[in-house]
Amino acid sequence: MLARAGIAVSLRSTRQLGRLNRIAKAAEELAAGRMPGELPSSGTGAMAALATHINALRRGVKTLQNEQAKSERLKTELITNVSHDLRTPLTSIITYAGLLKSEDATAEERAAYAEIIDQKSKRLKTMIDDLFEVSTMASGNANLILEKTDLVQLMQQALAEYKEAMDGSDVQFRISLPVGPVYALADGQKLWRAFDNLIGN
């Protein structure tokens, strides 16, 4: 009887030691930045609680890794999109600057080229300012001036900026705005720029 009891205790101790080793190995993997497998956390006692905590930590690390990977993808997409958007007005500026220097250009053509360069330069400046604003917001240093702002009026102003382009476009625009003002506590200047960018794009 004593021999059997001793064997049972020894087997239980061996199993416990094996389980402790697996938990220690999982903790070591997490500390090294690697992702261990899910630990069995059935049962009661300190070992089961420790396995449960390691599993929770493992899930937390996995979530953080997924969020970091998503953030990196979004950052890459942003850089690609911004590069493309900046290149468009810059290409126009370079093209019309070349035409402006042409000896064959008439005075009227030079004036038209200069006007286009001026418009594209302002557009490029606005885009660079927007990029700076995004960078400032991402760093948590954005300075918002919140005040009572009429959203309908802001949208009407933004639409008025593009009225000529919209009238000359093949795209059909369906605009529906409330008759009266709609107020919100917002930074009017930054919100107007958001509307401007959305309509312009």
PDB file of C-alpha atoms in Angstrom:
ATOM      1  CA  MET A   1       0.000   0.000   0.000  1.00  0.00           C
ATOM      2  CA  LEU A   2       2.774   2.409   0.948  1.00  0.00           C
ATOM      3  CA  ALA A   3       4.609   1.579  -2.278  1.00  0.00           C
ATOM      4  CA  ARG A   4       1.498   2.335  -4.343  1.00  0.00           C
ATOM      5  CA  ALA A   5       0.947   5.617  -2.504  1.00  0.00           C
ATOM      6  CA  GLY A   6       4.571   6.545  -3.100  1.00  0.00           C
ATOM      7  CA  ILE A   7       4.268   5.796  -6.820  1.00  0.00           C
ATOM      8  CA  ALA A   8       1.050   7.880  -7.045  1.00  0.00           C
ATOM      9  CA  VAL A   9       2.715  10.838  -5.297  1.00  0.00           C
ATOM     10  CA  SER A  10       5.762  10.500  -7.531  1.00  0.00           C
ATOM     11  CA  LEU A  11       3.607  10.437 -10.701  1.00  0.00           C
ATOM     12  CA  ARG A  12       1.630  13.463  -9.499  1.00  0.00           C
ATOM     13  CA  SER A  13       4.841  15.320  -8.712  1.00  0.00           C
ATOM     14  CA  THR A  14       6.259  14.438 -12.116  1.00  0.00           C
ATOM     15  CA  ARG A  15       3.129  15.717 -13.840  1.00  0.00           C
ATOM     16  CA  GLN A  16       3.181  18.903 -11.783  1.00  0.00           C
ATOM     17  CA  LEU A  17       6.852  19.416 -12.539  1.00  0.00           C
ATOM     18  CA  GLY A  18       6.201  18.855 -16.260  1.00  0.00           C
ATOM     19  CA  ARG A  19       3.355  21.360 -16.166  1.00  0.00           C
ATOM     20  CA  LEU A  20       5.519  23.901 -14.343  1.00  0.00           C
ATOM     21  CA  ASN A  21       8.229  23.431 -16.958  1.00  0.00           C
ATOM     22  CA  ARG A  22       5.726  24.099 -19.769  1.00  0.00           C
ATOM     23  CA  ILE A  23       4.516  27.265 -18.005  1.00  0.00           C
ATOM     24  CA  ALA A  24       8.107  28.427 -17.430  1.00  0.00           C
ATOM     25  CA  LYS A  25       8.931  27.721 -21.085  1.00  0.00           C
ATOM     26  CA  ALA A  26       5.884  29.714 -22.240  1.00  0.00           C
ATOM     27  CA  ALA A  27       6.888  32.657 -20.020  1.00  0.00           C
ATOM     28  CA  GLU A  28      10.415  32.477 -21.426  1.00  0.00           C
ATOM     29  CA  GLU A  29       9.059  32.497 -25.000  1.00  0.00           C
ATOM     30  CA  LEU A  30       6.920  35.561 -24.283  1.00  0.00           C
ATOM     31  CA  ALA A  31       9.833  37.382 -22.637  1.00  0.00           C
ATOM     32  CA  ALA A  32      11.939  36.699 -25.746  1.00  0.00           C
ATOM     33  CA  GLY A  33       9.220  38.140 -28.017  1.00  0.00           C
ATOM     34  CA  ARG A  34       8.069  34.797 -29.387  1.00  0.00           C
ATOM     35  CA  MET A  35       4.519  33.445 -29.313  1.00  0.00           C
ATOM     36  CA  PRO A  36       4.091  30.215 -27.309  1.00  0.00           C
ATOM     37  CA  GLY A  37       1.210  27.814 -27.750  1.00  0.00           C
ATOM     38  CA  GLU A  38      -1.912  27.976 -25.575  1.00  0.00           C
ATOM     39  CA  LEU A  39      -1.363  26.340 -22.190  1.00  0.00           C
ATOM     40  CA  PRO A  40      -3.908  23.928 -20.724  1.00  0.00           C
ATOM     41  CA  SER A  41      -5.436  25.817 -17.793  1.00  0.00           C
ATOM     42  CA  SER A  42      -7.937  23.289 -16.465  1.00  0.00           C
ATOM     43  CA  GLY A  43      -8.032  22.432 -12.797  1.00  0.00           C
ATOM     44  CA  THR A  44      -7.568  24.507  -9.688  1.00  0.00           C
ATOM     45  CA  GLY A  45      -4.687  25.803  -7.667  1.00  0.00           C
ATOM     46  CA  ALA A  46      -1.725  28.049  -8.300  1.00  0.00           C
ATOM     47  CA  MET A  47      -0.563  26.183 -11.423  1.00  0.00           C
ATOM     48  CA  ALA A  48      -3.929  26.513 -13.181  1.00  0.00           C
ATOM     49  CA  ALA A  49      -4.148  30.210 -12.226  1.00  0.00           C
ATOM     50  CA  LEU A  50      -0.614  30.816 -13.500  1.00  0.00           C
ATOM     51  CA  ALA A  51      -1.403  29.057 -16.801  1.00  0.00           C
ATOM     52  CA  THR A  52      -4.556  31.175 -17.160  1.00  0.00           C
ATOM     53  CA  HIS A  53      -2.570  34.384 -16.592  1.00  0.00           C
ATOM     54  CA  ILE A  54       0.114  33.331 -19.092  1.00  0.00           C
ATOM     55  CA  ASN A  55      -2.615  32.597 -21.665  1.00  0.00           C
ATOM     56  CA  ALA A  56      -4.186  36.037 -21.059  1.00  0.00           C
ATOM     57  CA  LEU A  57      -0.772  37.658 -21.453  1.00  0.00           C
ATOM     58  CA  ARG A  58      -0.215  35.668 -24.647  1.00  0.00           C
ATOM     59  CA  ARG A  59      -3.532  36.906 -26.099  1.00  0.00           C
ATOM     60  CA  GLY A  60      -2.659  40.488 -25.122  1.00  0.00           C
ATOM     61  CA  VAL A  61       0.726  40.285 -26.828  1.00  0.00           C
ATOM     62  CA  LYS A  62      -0.880  38.777 -29.948  1.00  0.00           C
ATOM     63  CA  THR A  63      -3.436  41.606 -30.070  1.00  0.00           C
ATOM     64  CA  LEU A  64      -0.677  44.200 -29.744  1.00  0.00           C
ATOM     65  CA  GLN A  65       1.313  42.542 -32.521  1.00  0.00           C
ATOM     66  CA  ASN A  66      -1.743  42.546 -34.798  1.00  0.00           C
ATOM     67  CA  GLU A  67      -2.412  46.227 -34.018  1.00  0.00           C
ATOM     68  CA  GLN A  68       1.218  47.103 -34.688  1.00  0.00           C
ATOM     69  CA  ALA A  69       1.161  45.253 -38.019  1.00  0.00           C
ATOM     70  CA  LYS A  70      -2.075  47.062 -38.958  1.00  0.00           C
ATOM     71  CA  SER A  71      -0.545  50.410 -37.978  1.00  0.00           C
ATOM     72  CA  GLU A  72       2.514  49.729 -40.143  1.00  0.00           C
ATOM     73  CA  ARG A  73       0.287  48.823 -43.111  1.00  0.00           C
ATOM     74  CA  LEU A  74      -1.742  52.018 -42.696  1.00  0.00           C
ATOM     75  CA  LYS A  75       1.447  54.071 -42.410  1.00  0.00           C
ATOM     76  CA  THR A  76       2.794  52.549 -45.628  1.00  0.00           C
ATOM     77  CA  GLU A  77      -0.514  53.184 -47.421  1.00  0.00           C
ATOM     78  CA  LEU A  78      -0.551  56.782 -46.160  1.00  0.00           C
ATOM     79  CA  ILE A  79       2.975  57.438 -47.431  1.00  0.00           C
ATOM     80  CA  THR A  80       2.082  55.914 -50.821  1.00  0.00           C
ATOM     81  CA  ASN A  81      -1.132  57.948 -51.137  1.00  0.00           C
ATOM     82  CA  VAL A  82       0.486  61.186 -49.974  1.00  0.00           C
ATOM     83  CA  SER A  83       3.384  60.713 -52.400  1.00  0.00           C
ATOM     84  CA  HIS A  84       0.919  60.244 -55.261  1.00  0.00           C
ATOM     85  CA  ASP A  85      -1.202  63.240 -54.217  1.00  0.00           C
ATOM     86  CA  LEU A  86       1.825  65.527 -53.862  1.00  0.00           C
ATOM     87  CA  ARG A  87       3.258  64.425 -57.196  1.00  0.00           C
ATOM     88  CA  THR A  88       0.131  65.512 -59.133  1.00  0.00           C
ATOM     89  CA  PRO A  89       0.284  69.298 -58.496  1.00  0.00           C
ATOM     90  CA  LEU A  90       4.089  69.212 -58.493  1.00  0.00           C
ATOM     91  CA  THR A  91       4.107  67.676 -61.987  1.00  0.00           C
ATOM     92  CA  SER A  92       1.747  70.419 -63.196  1.00  0.00           C
ATOM     93  CA  ILE A  93       3.965  73.127 -61.694  1.00  0.00           C
ATOM     94  CA  ILE A  94       7.068  71.704 -63.408  1.00  0.00           C
ATOM     95  CA  THR A  95       5.233  71.304 -66.738  1.00  0.00           C
ATOM     96  CA  TYR A  96       3.792  74.837 -66.807  1.00  0.00           C
ATOM     97  CA  ALA A  97       7.026  76.368 -65.537  1.00  0.00           C
ATOM     98  CA  GLY A  98       8.713  74.811 -68.590  1.00  0.00           C
ATOM     99  CA  LEU A  99       6.002  76.207 -70.885  1.00  0.00           C
ATOM    100  CA  LEU A 100       6.328  79.608 -69.218  1.00  0.00           C
ATOM    101  CA  LYS A 101      10.014  79.712 -70.158  1.00  0.00           C
ATOM    102  CA  SER A 102       9.240  78.900 -73.782  1.00  0.00           C
ATOM    103  CA  GLU A 103      10.114  81.741 -76.155  1.00  0.00           C
ATOM    104  CA  ASP A 104       7.155  80.824 -78.387  1.00  0.00           C
ATOM    105  CA  ALA A 105       4.564  81.483 -75.643  1.00  0.00           C
ATOM    106  CA  THR A 106       2.376  84.556 -76.105  1.00  0.00           C
ATOM    107  CA  ALA A 107       1.702  87.041 -73.305  1.00  0.00           C
ATOM    108  CA  GLU A 108      -1.791  85.608 -72.817  1.00  0.00           C
ATOM    109  CA  GLU A 109      -0.424  82.065 -72.614  1.00  0.00           C
ATOM    110  CA  ARG A 110       2.253  83.144 -70.124  1.00  0.00           C
ATOM    111  CA  ALA A 111      -0.409  84.735 -67.948  1.00  0.00           C
ATOM    112  CA  ALA A 112      -2.514  81.545 -68.097  1.00  0.00           C
ATOM    113  CA  TYR A 113       0.511  79.372 -67.247  1.00  0.00           C
ATOM    114  CA  ALA A 114       1.410  81.629 -64.320  1.00  0.00           C
ATOM    115  CA  GLU A 115      -2.177  81.403 -63.021  1.00  0.00           C
ATOM    116  CA  ILE A 116      -2.133  77.599 -63.190  1.00  0.00           C
ATOM    117  CA  ILE A 117       1.257  77.491 -61.402  1.00  0.00           C
ATOM    118  CA  ASP A 118      -0.158  79.783 -58.696  1.00  0.00           C
ATOM    119  CA  GLN A 119      -3.220  77.545 -58.200  1.00  0.00           C
ATOM    120  CA  LYS A 120      -1.184  74.338 -58.101  1.00  0.00           C
ATOM    121  CA  SER A 121       1.335  75.900 -55.709  1.00  0.00           C
ATOM    122  CA  LYS A 122      -1.446  76.859 -53.305  1.00  0.00           C
ATOM    123  CA  ARG A 123      -2.908  73.368 -53.588  1.00  0.00           C
ATOM    124  CA  LEU A 124       0.502  71.851 -52.870  1.00  0.00           C
ATOM    125  CA  LYS A 125       0.956  74.123 -49.827  1.00  0.00           C
ATOM    126  CA  THR A 126      -2.465  73.115 -48.488  1.00  0.00           C
ATOM    127  CA  MET A 127      -1.598  69.423 -48.853  1.00  0.00           C
ATOM    128  CA  ILE A 128       1.752  69.874 -47.095  1.00  0.00           C
ATOM    129  CA  ASP A 129      -0.003  71.796 -44.296  1.00  0.00           C
ATOM    130  CA  ASP A 130      -2.527  68.945 -43.997  1.00  0.00           C
ATOM    131  CA  LEU A 131       0.302  66.421 -43.799  1.00  0.00           C
ATOM    132  CA  PHE A 132       1.894  68.468 -41.026  1.00  0.00           C
ATOM    133  CA  GLU A 133      -1.459  68.557 -39.193  1.00  0.00           C
ATOM    134  CA  VAL A 134      -1.767  64.756 -39.421  1.00  0.00           C
ATOM    135  CA  SER A 135       1.748  64.393 -38.039  1.00  0.00           C
ATOM    136  CA  THR A 136       0.949  66.793 -35.198  1.00  0.00           C
ATOM    137  CA  MET A 137      -2.260  64.936 -34.323  1.00  0.00           C
ATOM    138  CA  ALA A 138      -0.510  61.559 -34.427  1.00  0.00           C
ATOM    139  CA  SER A 139       2.052  62.828 -31.913  1.00  0.00           C
ATOM    140  CA  GLY A 140      -0.724  64.045 -29.600  1.00  0.00           C
ATOM    141  CA  ASN A 141       0.305  67.705 -29.874  1.00  0.00           C
ATOM    142  CA  ALA A 142      -2.684  68.986 -31.850  1.00  0.00           C
ATOM    143  CA  ASN A 143      -3.968  72.360 -30.698  1.00  0.00           C
ATOM    144  CA  LEU A 144      -7.727  72.463 -31.301  1.00  0.00           C
ATOM    145  CA  ILE A 145      -9.695  75.698 -30.868  1.00  0.00           C
ATOM    146  CA  LEU A 146     -13.158  74.425 -29.977  1.00  0.00           C
ATOM    147  CA  GLU A 147     -16.068  76.806 -30.419  1.00  0.00           C
ATOM    148  CA  LYS A 148     -19.703  76.786 -31.490  1.00  0.00           C
ATOM    149  CA  THR A 149     -19.576  76.055 -35.227  1.00  0.00           C
ATOM    150  CA  ASP A 150     -22.343  75.892 -37.845  1.00  0.00           C
ATOM    151  CA  LEU A 151     -21.644  72.684 -39.781  1.00  0.00           C
ATOM    152  CA  VAL A 152     -24.104  73.560 -42.564  1.00  0.00           C
ATOM    153  CA  GLN A 153     -22.408  76.900 -43.219  1.00  0.00           C
ATOM    154  CA  LEU A 154     -18.986  75.249 -43.272  1.00  0.00           C
ATOM    155  CA  MET A 155     -20.142  72.660 -45.792  1.00  0.00           C
ATOM    156  CA  GLN A 156     -21.733  75.362 -47.970  1.00  0.00           C
ATOM    157  CA  GLN A 157     -18.430  77.298 -47.979  1.00  0.00           C
ATOM    158  CA  ALA A 158     -16.495  74.174 -48.936  1.00  0.00           C
ATOM    159  CA  LEU A 159     -18.967  73.372 -51.735  1.00  0.00           C
ATOM    160  CA  ALA A 160     -18.773  76.956 -53.025  1.00  0.00           C
ATOM    161  CA  GLU A 161     -15.000  76.546 -53.468  1.00  0.00           C
ATOM    162  CA  TYR A 162     -15.616  73.707 -55.920  1.00  0.00           C
ATOM    163  CA  LYS A 163     -18.810  74.988 -57.595  1.00  0.00           C
ATOM    164  CA  GLU A 164     -17.107  75.777 -60.910  1.00  0.00           C
ATOM    165  CA  ALA A 165     -15.326  72.402 -61.047  1.00  0.00           C
ATOM    166  CA  MET A 166     -18.515  70.562 -60.059  1.00  0.00           C
ATOM    167  CA  ASP A 167     -20.613  72.397 -62.680  1.00  0.00           C
ATOM    168  CA  GLY A 168     -18.101  71.483 -65.367  1.00  0.00           C
ATOM    169  CA  SER A 169     -17.804  67.862 -64.297  1.00  0.00           C
ATOM    170  CA  ASP A 170     -19.530  64.862 -65.860  1.00  0.00           C
ATOM    171  CA  VAL A 171     -20.263  63.585 -62.350  1.00  0.00           C
ATOM    172  CA  GLN A 172     -23.768  64.202 -61.019  1.00  0.00           C
ATOM    173  CA  PHE A 173     -23.708  65.618 -57.484  1.00  0.00           C
ATOM    174  CA  ARG A 174     -26.624  65.126 -55.118  1.00  0.00           C
ATOM    175  CA  ILE A 175     -26.330  67.572 -52.227  1.00  0.00           C
ATOM    176  CA  SER A 176     -28.767  67.520 -49.349  1.00  0.00           C
ATOM    177  CA  LEU A 177     -28.230  69.923 -46.449  1.00  0.00           C
ATOM    178  CA  PRO A 178     -30.524  70.948 -43.586  1.00  0.00           C
ATOM    179  CA  VAL A 179     -32.338  74.262 -44.090  1.00  0.00           C
ATOM    180  CA  GLY A 180     -31.283  75.676 -40.737  1.00  0.00           C
ATOM    181  CA  PRO A 181     -27.937  75.712 -38.948  1.00  0.00           C
ATOM    182  CA  VAL A 182     -26.532  72.623 -37.212  1.00  0.00           C
ATOM    183  CA  TYR A 183     -24.163  73.548 -34.400  1.00  0.00           C
ATOM    184  CA  ALA A 184     -21.324  71.530 -32.905  1.00  0.00           C
ATOM    185  CA  LEU A 185     -18.382  72.254 -30.630  1.00  0.00           C
ATOM    186  CA  ALA A 186     -15.512  71.996 -33.110  1.00  0.00           C
ATOM    187  CA  ASP A 187     -12.402  73.625 -34.544  1.00  0.00           C
ATOM    188  CA  GLY A 188     -13.999  75.367 -37.530  1.00  0.00           C
ATOM    189  CA  GLN A 189     -10.790  75.890 -39.489  1.00  0.00           C
ATOM    190  CA  LYS A 190      -9.623  72.289 -39.241  1.00  0.00           C
ATOM    191  CA  LEU A 191     -13.106  70.942 -39.912  1.00  0.00           C
ATOM    192  CA  TRP A 192     -13.400  73.152 -43.008  1.00  0.00           C
ATOM    193  CA  ARG A 193     -10.110  71.751 -44.269  1.00  0.00           C
ATOM    194  CA  ALA A 194     -11.454  68.233 -43.719  1.00  0.00           C
ATOM    195  CA  PHE A 195     -14.562  69.072 -45.766  1.00  0.00           C
ATOM    196  CA  ASP A 196     -12.364  70.719 -48.416  1.00  0.00           C
ATOM    197  CA  ASN A 197     -10.156  67.650 -48.705  1.00  0.00           C
ATOM    198  CA  LEU A 198     -13.110  65.263 -48.910  1.00  0.00           C
ATOM    199  CA  ILE A 199     -14.810  67.234 -51.677  1.00  0.00           C
ATOM    200  CA  GLY A 200     -11.565  67.878 -53.522  1.00  0.00           C
ATOM    201  CA  ASN A 201     -10.682  64.211 -53.537  1.00  0.00           C
TER     202      ASN A 201
END
